[in-house]
Coordinates of C-alpha atoms in Angstrom, one line a residue:
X9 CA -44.7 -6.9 -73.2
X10 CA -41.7 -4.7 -74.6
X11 CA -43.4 -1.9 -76.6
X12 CA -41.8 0.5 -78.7
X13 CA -43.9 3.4 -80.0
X14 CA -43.9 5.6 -83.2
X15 CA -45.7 8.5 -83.5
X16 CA -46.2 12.3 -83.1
X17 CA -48.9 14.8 -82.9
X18 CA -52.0 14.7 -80.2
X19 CA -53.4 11.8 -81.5
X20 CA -50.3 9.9 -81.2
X21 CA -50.7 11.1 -77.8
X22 CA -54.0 10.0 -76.3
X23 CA -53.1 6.3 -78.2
X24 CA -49.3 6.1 -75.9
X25 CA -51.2 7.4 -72.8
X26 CA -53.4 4.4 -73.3
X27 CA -50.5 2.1 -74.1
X28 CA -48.6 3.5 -71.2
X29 CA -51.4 3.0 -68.7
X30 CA -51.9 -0.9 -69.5
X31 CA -51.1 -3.6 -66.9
X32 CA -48.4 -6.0 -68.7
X33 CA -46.6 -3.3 -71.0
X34 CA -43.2 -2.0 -70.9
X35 CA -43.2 1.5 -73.2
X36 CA -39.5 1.3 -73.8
X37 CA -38.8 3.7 -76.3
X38 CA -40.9 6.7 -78.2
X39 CA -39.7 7.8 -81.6
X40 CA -41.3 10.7 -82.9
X41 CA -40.4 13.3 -85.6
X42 CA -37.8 16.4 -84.5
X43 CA -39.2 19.6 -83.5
X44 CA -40.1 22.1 -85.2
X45 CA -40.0 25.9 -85.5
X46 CA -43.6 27.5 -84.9
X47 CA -45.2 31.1 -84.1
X48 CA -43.8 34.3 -85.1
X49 CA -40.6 34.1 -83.3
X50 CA -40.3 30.7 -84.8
X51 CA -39.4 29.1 -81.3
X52 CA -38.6 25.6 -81.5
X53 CA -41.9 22.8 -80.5
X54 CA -41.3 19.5 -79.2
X55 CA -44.3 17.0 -80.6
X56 CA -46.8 16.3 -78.5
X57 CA -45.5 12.5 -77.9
X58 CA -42.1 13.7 -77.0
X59 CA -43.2 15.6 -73.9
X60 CA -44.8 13.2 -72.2
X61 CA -42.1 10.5 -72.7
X62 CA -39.7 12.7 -71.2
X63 CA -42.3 13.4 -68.5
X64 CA -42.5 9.5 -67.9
X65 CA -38.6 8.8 -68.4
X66 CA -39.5 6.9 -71.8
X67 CA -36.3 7.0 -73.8
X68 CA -36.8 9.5 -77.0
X69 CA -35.9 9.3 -80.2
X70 CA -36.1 11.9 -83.0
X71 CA -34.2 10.0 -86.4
X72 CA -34.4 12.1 -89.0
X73 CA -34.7 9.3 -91.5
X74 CA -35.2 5.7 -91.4
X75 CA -34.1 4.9 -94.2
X76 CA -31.0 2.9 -95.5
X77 CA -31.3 1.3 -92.2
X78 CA -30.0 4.5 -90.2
X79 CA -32.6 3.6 -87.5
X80 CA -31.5 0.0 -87.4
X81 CA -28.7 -0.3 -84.1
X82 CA -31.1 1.3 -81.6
X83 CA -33.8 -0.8 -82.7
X84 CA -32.1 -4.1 -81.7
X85 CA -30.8 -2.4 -78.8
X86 CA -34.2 -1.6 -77.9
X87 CA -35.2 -5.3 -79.1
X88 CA -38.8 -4.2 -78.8
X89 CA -41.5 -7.8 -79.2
X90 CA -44.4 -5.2 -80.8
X91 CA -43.9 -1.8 -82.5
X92 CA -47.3 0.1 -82.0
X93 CA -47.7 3.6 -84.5
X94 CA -49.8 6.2 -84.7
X95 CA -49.9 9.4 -86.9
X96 CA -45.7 9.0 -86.9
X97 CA -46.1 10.8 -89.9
X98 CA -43.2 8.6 -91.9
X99 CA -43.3 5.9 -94.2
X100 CA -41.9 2.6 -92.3
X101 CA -39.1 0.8 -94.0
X102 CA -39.9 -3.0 -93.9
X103 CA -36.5 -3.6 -91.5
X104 CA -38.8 -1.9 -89.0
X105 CA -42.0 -3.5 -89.9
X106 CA -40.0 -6.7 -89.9
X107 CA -39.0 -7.0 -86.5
X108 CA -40.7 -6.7 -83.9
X109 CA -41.9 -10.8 -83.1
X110 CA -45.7 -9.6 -82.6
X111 CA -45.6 -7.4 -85.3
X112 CA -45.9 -3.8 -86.4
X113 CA -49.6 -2.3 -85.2
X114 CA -51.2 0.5 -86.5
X115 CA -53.9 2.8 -85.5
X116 CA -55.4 4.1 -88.3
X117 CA -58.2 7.2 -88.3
X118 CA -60.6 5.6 -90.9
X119 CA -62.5 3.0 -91.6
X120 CA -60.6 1.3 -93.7
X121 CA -60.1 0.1 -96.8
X122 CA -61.8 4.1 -97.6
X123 CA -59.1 7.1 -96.5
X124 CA -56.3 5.9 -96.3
X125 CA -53.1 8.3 -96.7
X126 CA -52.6 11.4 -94.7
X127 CA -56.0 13.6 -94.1
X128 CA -58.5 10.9 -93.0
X129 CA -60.1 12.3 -90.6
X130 CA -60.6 16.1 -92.6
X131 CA -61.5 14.0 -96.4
X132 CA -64.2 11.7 -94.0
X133 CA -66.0 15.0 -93.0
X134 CA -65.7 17.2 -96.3
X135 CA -67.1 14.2 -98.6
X136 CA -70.5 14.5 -95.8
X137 CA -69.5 10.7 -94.4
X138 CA -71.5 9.8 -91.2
X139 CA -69.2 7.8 -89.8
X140 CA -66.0 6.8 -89.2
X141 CA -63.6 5.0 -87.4
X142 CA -60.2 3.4 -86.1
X143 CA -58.7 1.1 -87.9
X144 CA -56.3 -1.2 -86.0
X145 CA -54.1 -3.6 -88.5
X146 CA -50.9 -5.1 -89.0
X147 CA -48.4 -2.6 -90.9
X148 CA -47.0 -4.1 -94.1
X149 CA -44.7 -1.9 -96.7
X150 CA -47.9 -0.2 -98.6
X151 CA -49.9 2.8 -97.8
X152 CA -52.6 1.4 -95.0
X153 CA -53.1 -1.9 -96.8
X154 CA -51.9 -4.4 -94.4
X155 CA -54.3 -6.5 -92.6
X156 CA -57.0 -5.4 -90.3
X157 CA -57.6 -6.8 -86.7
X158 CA -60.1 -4.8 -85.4
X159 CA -62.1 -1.2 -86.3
X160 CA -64.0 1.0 -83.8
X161 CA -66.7 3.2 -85.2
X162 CA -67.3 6.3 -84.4
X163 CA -70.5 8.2 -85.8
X164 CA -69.8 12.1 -87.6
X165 CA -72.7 14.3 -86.2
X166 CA -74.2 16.6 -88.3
X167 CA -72.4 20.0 -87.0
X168 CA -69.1 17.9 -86.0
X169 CA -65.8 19.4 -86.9
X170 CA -62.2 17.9 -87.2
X171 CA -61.2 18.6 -83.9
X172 CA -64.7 17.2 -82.3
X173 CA -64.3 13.3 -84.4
X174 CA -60.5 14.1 -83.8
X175 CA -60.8 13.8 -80.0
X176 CA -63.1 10.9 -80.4
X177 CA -61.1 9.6 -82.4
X178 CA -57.7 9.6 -80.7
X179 CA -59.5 7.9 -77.4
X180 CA -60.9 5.2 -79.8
X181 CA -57.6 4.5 -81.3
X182 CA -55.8 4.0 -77.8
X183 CA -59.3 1.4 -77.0
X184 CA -58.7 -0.3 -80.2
X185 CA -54.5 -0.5 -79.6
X186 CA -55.0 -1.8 -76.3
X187 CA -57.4 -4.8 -77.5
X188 CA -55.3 -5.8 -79.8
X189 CA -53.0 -6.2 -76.9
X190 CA -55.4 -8.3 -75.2
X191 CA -55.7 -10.2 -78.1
X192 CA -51.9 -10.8 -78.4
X193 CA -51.7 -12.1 -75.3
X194 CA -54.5 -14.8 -75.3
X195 CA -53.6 -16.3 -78.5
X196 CA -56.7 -14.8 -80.0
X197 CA -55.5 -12.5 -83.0
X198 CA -57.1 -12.4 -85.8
X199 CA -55.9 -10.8 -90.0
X200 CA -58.4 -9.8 -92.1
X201 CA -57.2 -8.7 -94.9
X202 CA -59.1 -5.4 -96.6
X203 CA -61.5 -5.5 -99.3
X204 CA -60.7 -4.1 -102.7
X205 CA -63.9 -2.4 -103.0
X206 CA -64.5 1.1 -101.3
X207 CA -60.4 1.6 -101.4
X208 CA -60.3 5.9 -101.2
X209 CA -57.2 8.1 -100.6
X210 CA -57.1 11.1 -97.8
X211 CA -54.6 12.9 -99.4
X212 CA -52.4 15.8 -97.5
X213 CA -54.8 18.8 -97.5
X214 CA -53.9 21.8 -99.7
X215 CA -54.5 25.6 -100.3
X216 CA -56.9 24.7 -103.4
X217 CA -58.2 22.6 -101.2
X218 CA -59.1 25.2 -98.5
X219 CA -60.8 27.5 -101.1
X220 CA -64.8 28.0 -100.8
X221 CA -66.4 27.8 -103.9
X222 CA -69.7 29.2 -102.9
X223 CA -71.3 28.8 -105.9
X224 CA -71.5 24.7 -105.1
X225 CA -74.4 23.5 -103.4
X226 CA -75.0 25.1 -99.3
X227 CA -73.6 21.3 -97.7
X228 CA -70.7 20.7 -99.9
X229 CA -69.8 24.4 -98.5
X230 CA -70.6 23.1 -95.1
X231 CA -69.0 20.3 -95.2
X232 CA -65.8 21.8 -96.0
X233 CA -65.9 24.3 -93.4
X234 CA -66.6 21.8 -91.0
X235 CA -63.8 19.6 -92.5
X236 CA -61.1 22.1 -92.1
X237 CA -61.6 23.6 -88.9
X238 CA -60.4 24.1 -86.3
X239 CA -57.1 24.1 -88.6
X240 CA -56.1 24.8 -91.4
X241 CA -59.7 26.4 -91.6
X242 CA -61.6 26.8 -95.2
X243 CA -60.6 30.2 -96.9
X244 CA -62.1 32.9 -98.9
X245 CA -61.3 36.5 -100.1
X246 CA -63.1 39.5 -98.7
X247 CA -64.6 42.2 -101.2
X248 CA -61.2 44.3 -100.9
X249 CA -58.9 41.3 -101.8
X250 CA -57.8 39.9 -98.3
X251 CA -57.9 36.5 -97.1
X252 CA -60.6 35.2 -94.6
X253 CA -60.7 32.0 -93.2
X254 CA -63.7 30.7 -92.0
X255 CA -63.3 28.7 -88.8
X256 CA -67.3 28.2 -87.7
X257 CA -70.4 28.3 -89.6
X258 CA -74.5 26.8 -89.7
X259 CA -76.2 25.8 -92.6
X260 CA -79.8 26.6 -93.4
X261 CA -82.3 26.2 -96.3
X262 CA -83.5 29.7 -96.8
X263 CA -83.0 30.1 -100.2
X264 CA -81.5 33.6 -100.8
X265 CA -82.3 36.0 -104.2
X266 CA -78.4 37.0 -104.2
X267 CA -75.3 36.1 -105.8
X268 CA -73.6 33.0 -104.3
X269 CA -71.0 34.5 -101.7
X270 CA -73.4 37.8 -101.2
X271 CA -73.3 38.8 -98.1
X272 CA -77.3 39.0 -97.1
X273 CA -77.3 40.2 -93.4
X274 CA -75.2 40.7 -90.4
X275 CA -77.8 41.0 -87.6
X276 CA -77.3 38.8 -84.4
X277 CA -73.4 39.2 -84.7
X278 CA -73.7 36.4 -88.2
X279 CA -72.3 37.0 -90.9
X280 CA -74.8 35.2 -93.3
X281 CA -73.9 34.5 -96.8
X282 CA -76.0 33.3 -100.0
X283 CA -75.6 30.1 -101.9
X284 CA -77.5 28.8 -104.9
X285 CA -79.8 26.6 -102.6
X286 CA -79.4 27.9 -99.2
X287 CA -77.3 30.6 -97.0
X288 CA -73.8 29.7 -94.8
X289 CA -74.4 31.5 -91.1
X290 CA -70.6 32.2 -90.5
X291 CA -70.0 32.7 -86.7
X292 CA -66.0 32.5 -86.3
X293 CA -63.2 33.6 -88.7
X294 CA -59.3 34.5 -88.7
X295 CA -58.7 38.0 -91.0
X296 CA -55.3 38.6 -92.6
X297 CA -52.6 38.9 -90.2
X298 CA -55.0 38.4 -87.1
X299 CA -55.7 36.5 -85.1
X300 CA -59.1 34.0 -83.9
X301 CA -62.4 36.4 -83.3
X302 CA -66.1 35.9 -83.6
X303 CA -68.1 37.1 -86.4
X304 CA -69.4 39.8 -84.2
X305 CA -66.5 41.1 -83.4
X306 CA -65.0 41.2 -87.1
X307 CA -68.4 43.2 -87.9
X308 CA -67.9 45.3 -85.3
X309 CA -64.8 46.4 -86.6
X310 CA -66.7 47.3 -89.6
X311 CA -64.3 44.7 -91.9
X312 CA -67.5 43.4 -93.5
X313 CA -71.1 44.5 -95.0
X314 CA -74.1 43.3 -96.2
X315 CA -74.2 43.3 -100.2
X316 CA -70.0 42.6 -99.6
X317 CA -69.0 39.7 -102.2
X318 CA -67.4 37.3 -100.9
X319 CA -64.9 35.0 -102.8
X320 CA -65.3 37.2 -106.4

């Protein structure tokens, strides 16, 4: 089967490795966005997708826009018989939806019809879900409403960040492309279109977003921590004004007689901060203009203190 791929970032990636890997498939193309500058000296990064075509001779290609057809020549040069996309991080036009005779398959990091759009996997964790998913259905010309063919769940532990369900995740995705390969090519495909109830949004994360508001219960606090990290990483200010981004923390129940966002104690190398019906045990965090250390270490440097207000 003559595969064309769309996608772009590391879960793009582990979903083509999987596609590349199967008996009976031809890769023969990988489009993925261009690169892009990153780092202080702003040096130019290919996606993650793009390296490992050109480490596996798969033709790239890095359109700019697909729209108005501009894509349109190299895809019936390429004449691919299934598109399969993942995190490309463009909307589709319906020429390209269109064409390929098996379809256009997507795999999808939700359960859906609930998160669809951009953030699924950081909006699944912040609203305290328990589980989540792949979603692998047929692209049509909305936002992830086209029909479903088959999901793979994946559970959301209890101290699970984004880049933990990420990883699980990305492997489920390339499990769920690959039987729907299977599925293709013993007649055995199946459309389920999704259900109007449950329908949700993951929309693009945000600096508001990234705020802590510690004066909200001690798991919706959690939960976004847990939500944002490894990257972008929740964010609050410390008592002089900087920013602080938070990028590891535990929960507990000890109710605290402080201000929300007080800090209450920094012994074991924590930084433990009160909320109205618990405390946020903060073990990682990025200062202004640094770079990743531990809570201990930021201590250390004598950057924080108990009775310090976080957030004010």
């Amino acid at each position: 089967m003559r595969v064309l791929f769309m996608g772009t970032p590391d879960f793009a990636l582990e979903v083509l490795k999987a596609v590349y890997a199967k008996d009976g498939v031809e890769v023969i193309g990988a489009v993925t966005q261009t690169d892009k500058p990153k780092g202080r000296g702003m040096k130019m990064i290919a996606p993650p997708v793009k390296v490992f075509a050109e480490e596996h001779d798969i033709p790239v290609f890095q359109p700019t826009t697909l729209k108005d057809g501009a894509f349109e020549n190299e895809l019936k040069a390429l004449d691919p018989e299934l598109i399969v996309v993942a995190a490309y991080g463009k909307i589709l036009p319906h020429y390209v939806i269109a064409y390929p005779k098996y379809g256009c398959v997507n795999a999808h990091a939700s359960l859906l019809p609930r998160w669809r759009g951009a953030a699924p996997i950081n909006r699944a964790i912040m609203a305290g879900d328990t589980v989540t998913g792949v979603t692998a259905m047929y692209m049509d010309d909305g936002l992830d409403t086209g029909d479903k063919i088959l999901t793979v769940e994946v559970p959301i532990g209890d101290d699970d960040n984004v880049g933990v369900i990420h990883d699980k995740l990305a492997e489920a995705g390339g499990k769920a492309i690959c039987g729907v390969i299977d599925m293709i090519v013993s007649g055995s495909v199946t459309r389920t279109p999704q259900e109007s109830d449950g329908v949700t949004y993951a929309e693009k994360i945000t600096k508001e977003d990234c705020r802590l508001d510690f004066s909200l219960p001690c798991r919706e606090v959690y939960n976004k921590i847990r939500g944002l990290a490894p990257v972008p990483c929740a964010v609050t200010t410390t008592a002089d004004g900087k920013l602080l981004k938070i990028t590891g923390a535990k929960m507990t129940d000890k109710v605290a007689n402080a201000l929300p966002g007080t800090v209450i104690s920094t012994d074991g190398g924590v930084i433990e901060v009160a909320l109205c019906d618990g405390t946020i045990r903060i073990d990682g965090v990025i200062p202004e203009g640094k770079s990743r250390m531990s809570a201990a270490d930021y201590i250390r440097g004598r950057k924080i203190a108990v009775c310090d207000v976080l957030g004010k």
